[in-house]
């Protein structure tokens, strides 16, 4: 009787692609922290807080516009909250209830938007502060416009850029994980077919 090496036990049903070890989840933590801080600031403004409003360059009329309050404040709070959850949904079991593409697509869109926002802000504010272009803030002028530009150049725009790069790293790792899992499943299927044909 021929001897055969028993096949490895079939793994249980996979809830989601292989997740990185907990020690490698720091990038998701950075993305979540940046999203949470952004949401907290917008929530503070949505509830009537005035701190840091002068660093944005918006008029009081805009701050009290109902459409801006709905979309520019509450809407971005919701988006930022999702931005804090989605990176972890890609690597945690509870995220398996959502199709992968519904998690990866927002990551890609968020990466593109925040990177472009960050780069555009850095370039624009640098040009303004060096005198290459005039102020692009219609509601502030002079020293106030300079202050707004410096806040954007040294805090807000770099914040968006770093946030976008972090999201990009998460998205690339998710795509690599998907590719590796597909290759693993294909290899298991081929091995099972060979074993069935020689059994």
PDB file of N, CA and C in Angstrom, residues 35-36 38-40 75-86:
ATOM      1  N   UNK A  35      -7.640  61.606  12.001  1.00  0.00           N
ATOM      2  CA  UNK A  35      -9.056  61.788  11.663  1.00  0.00           C
ATOM      3  C   UNK A  35      -9.854  62.213  12.882  1.00  0.00           C
ATOM      4  N   UNK A  36      -9.544  61.615  14.035  1.00  0.00           N
ATOM      5  CA  UNK A  36     -10.286  61.939  15.254  1.00  0.00           C
ATOM      6  C   UNK A  36     -10.039  63.387  15.683  1.00  0.00           C
ATOM      7  N   UNK A  38      -9.177  65.884  13.726  1.00  0.00           N
ATOM      8  CA  UNK A  38      -9.859  66.734  12.745  1.00  0.00           C
ATOM      9  C   UNK A  38     -11.357  66.783  13.039  1.00  0.00           C
ATOM     10  N   UNK A  39     -11.939  65.622  13.335  1.00  0.00           N
ATOM     11  CA  UNK A  39     -13.372  65.573  13.659  1.00  0.00           C
ATOM     12  C   UNK A  39     -13.674  66.350  14.929  1.00  0.00           C
ATOM     13  N   UNK A  40     -12.782  66.258  15.912  1.00  0.00           N
ATOM     14  CA  UNK A  40     -13.004  66.961  17.177  1.00  0.00           C
ATOM     15  C   UNK A  40     -13.023  68.474  16.971  1.00  0.00           C
ATOM     16  N   UNK A  75     -21.031  67.566   8.174  1.00  0.00           N
ATOM     17  CA  UNK A  75     -20.682  66.594   7.144  1.00  0.00           C
ATOM     18  C   UNK A  75     -19.253  66.112   7.257  1.00  0.00           C
ATOM     19  N   UNK A  76     -18.331  67.029   7.528  1.00  0.00           N
ATOM     20  CA  UNK A  76     -16.934  66.631   7.652  1.00  0.00           C
ATOM     21  C   UNK A  76     -16.665  65.889   8.962  1.00  0.00           C
ATOM     22  N   UNK A  77     -17.467  66.157   9.986  1.00  0.00           N
ATOM     23  CA  UNK A  77     -17.354  65.364  11.217  1.00  0.00           C
ATOM     24  C   UNK A  77     -17.669  63.905  10.915  1.00  0.00           C
ATOM     25  N   UNK A  78     -18.744  63.676  10.157  1.00  0.00           N
ATOM     26  CA  UNK A  78     -19.123  62.308   9.799  1.00  0.00           C
ATOM     27  C   UNK A  78     -18.050  61.652   8.943  1.00  0.00           C
ATOM     28  N   UNK A  79     -17.545  62.367   7.951  1.00  0.00           N
ATOM     29  CA  UNK A  79     -16.515  61.797   7.086  1.00  0.00           C
ATOM     30  C   UNK A  79     -15.247  61.464   7.867  1.00  0.00           C
ATOM     31  N   UNK A  80     -14.868  62.350   8.778  1.00  0.00           N
ATOM     32  CA  UNK A  80     -13.664  62.103   9.574  1.00  0.00           C
ATOM     33  C   UNK A  80     -13.860  60.919  10.513  1.00  0.00           C
ATOM     34  N   UNK A  81     -15.072  60.774  11.065  1.00  0.00           N
ATOM     35  CA  UNK A  81     -15.349  59.624  11.927  1.00  0.00           C
ATOM     36  C   UNK A  81     -15.212  58.324  11.138  1.00  0.00           C
ATOM     37  N   UNK A  82     -15.738  58.316   9.919  1.00  0.00           N
ATOM     38  CA  UNK A  82     -15.570  57.142   9.064  1.00  0.00           C
ATOM     39  C   UNK A  82     -14.097  56.932   8.732  1.00  0.00           C
ATOM     40  N   UNK A  83     -13.385  58.035   8.539  1.00  0.00           N
ATOM     41  CA  UNK A  83     -11.961  57.941   8.250  1.00  0.00           C
ATOM     42  C   UNK A  83     -11.153  57.350   9.388  1.00  0.00           C
ATOM     43  N   UNK A  84     -11.664  57.460  10.599  1.00  0.00           N
ATOM     44  CA  UNK A  84     -10.987  56.857  11.748  1.00  0.00           C
ATOM     45  C   UNK A  84     -11.298  55.371  11.869  1.00  0.00           C
ATOM     46  N   UNK A  85     -12.456  54.943  11.360  1.00  0.00           N
ATOM     47  CA  UNK A  85     -12.885  53.550  11.500  1.00  0.00           C
ATOM     48  C   UNK A  85     -12.430  52.667  10.344  1.00  0.00           C
ATOM     49  N   UNK A  86     -12.488  53.197   9.120  1.00  0.00           N
ATOM     50  CA  UNK A  86     -12.249  52.366   7.944  1.00  0.00           C
ATOM     51  C   UNK A  86     -10.862  51.717   7.932  1.00  0.00           C
TER      52      UNK A  86
END
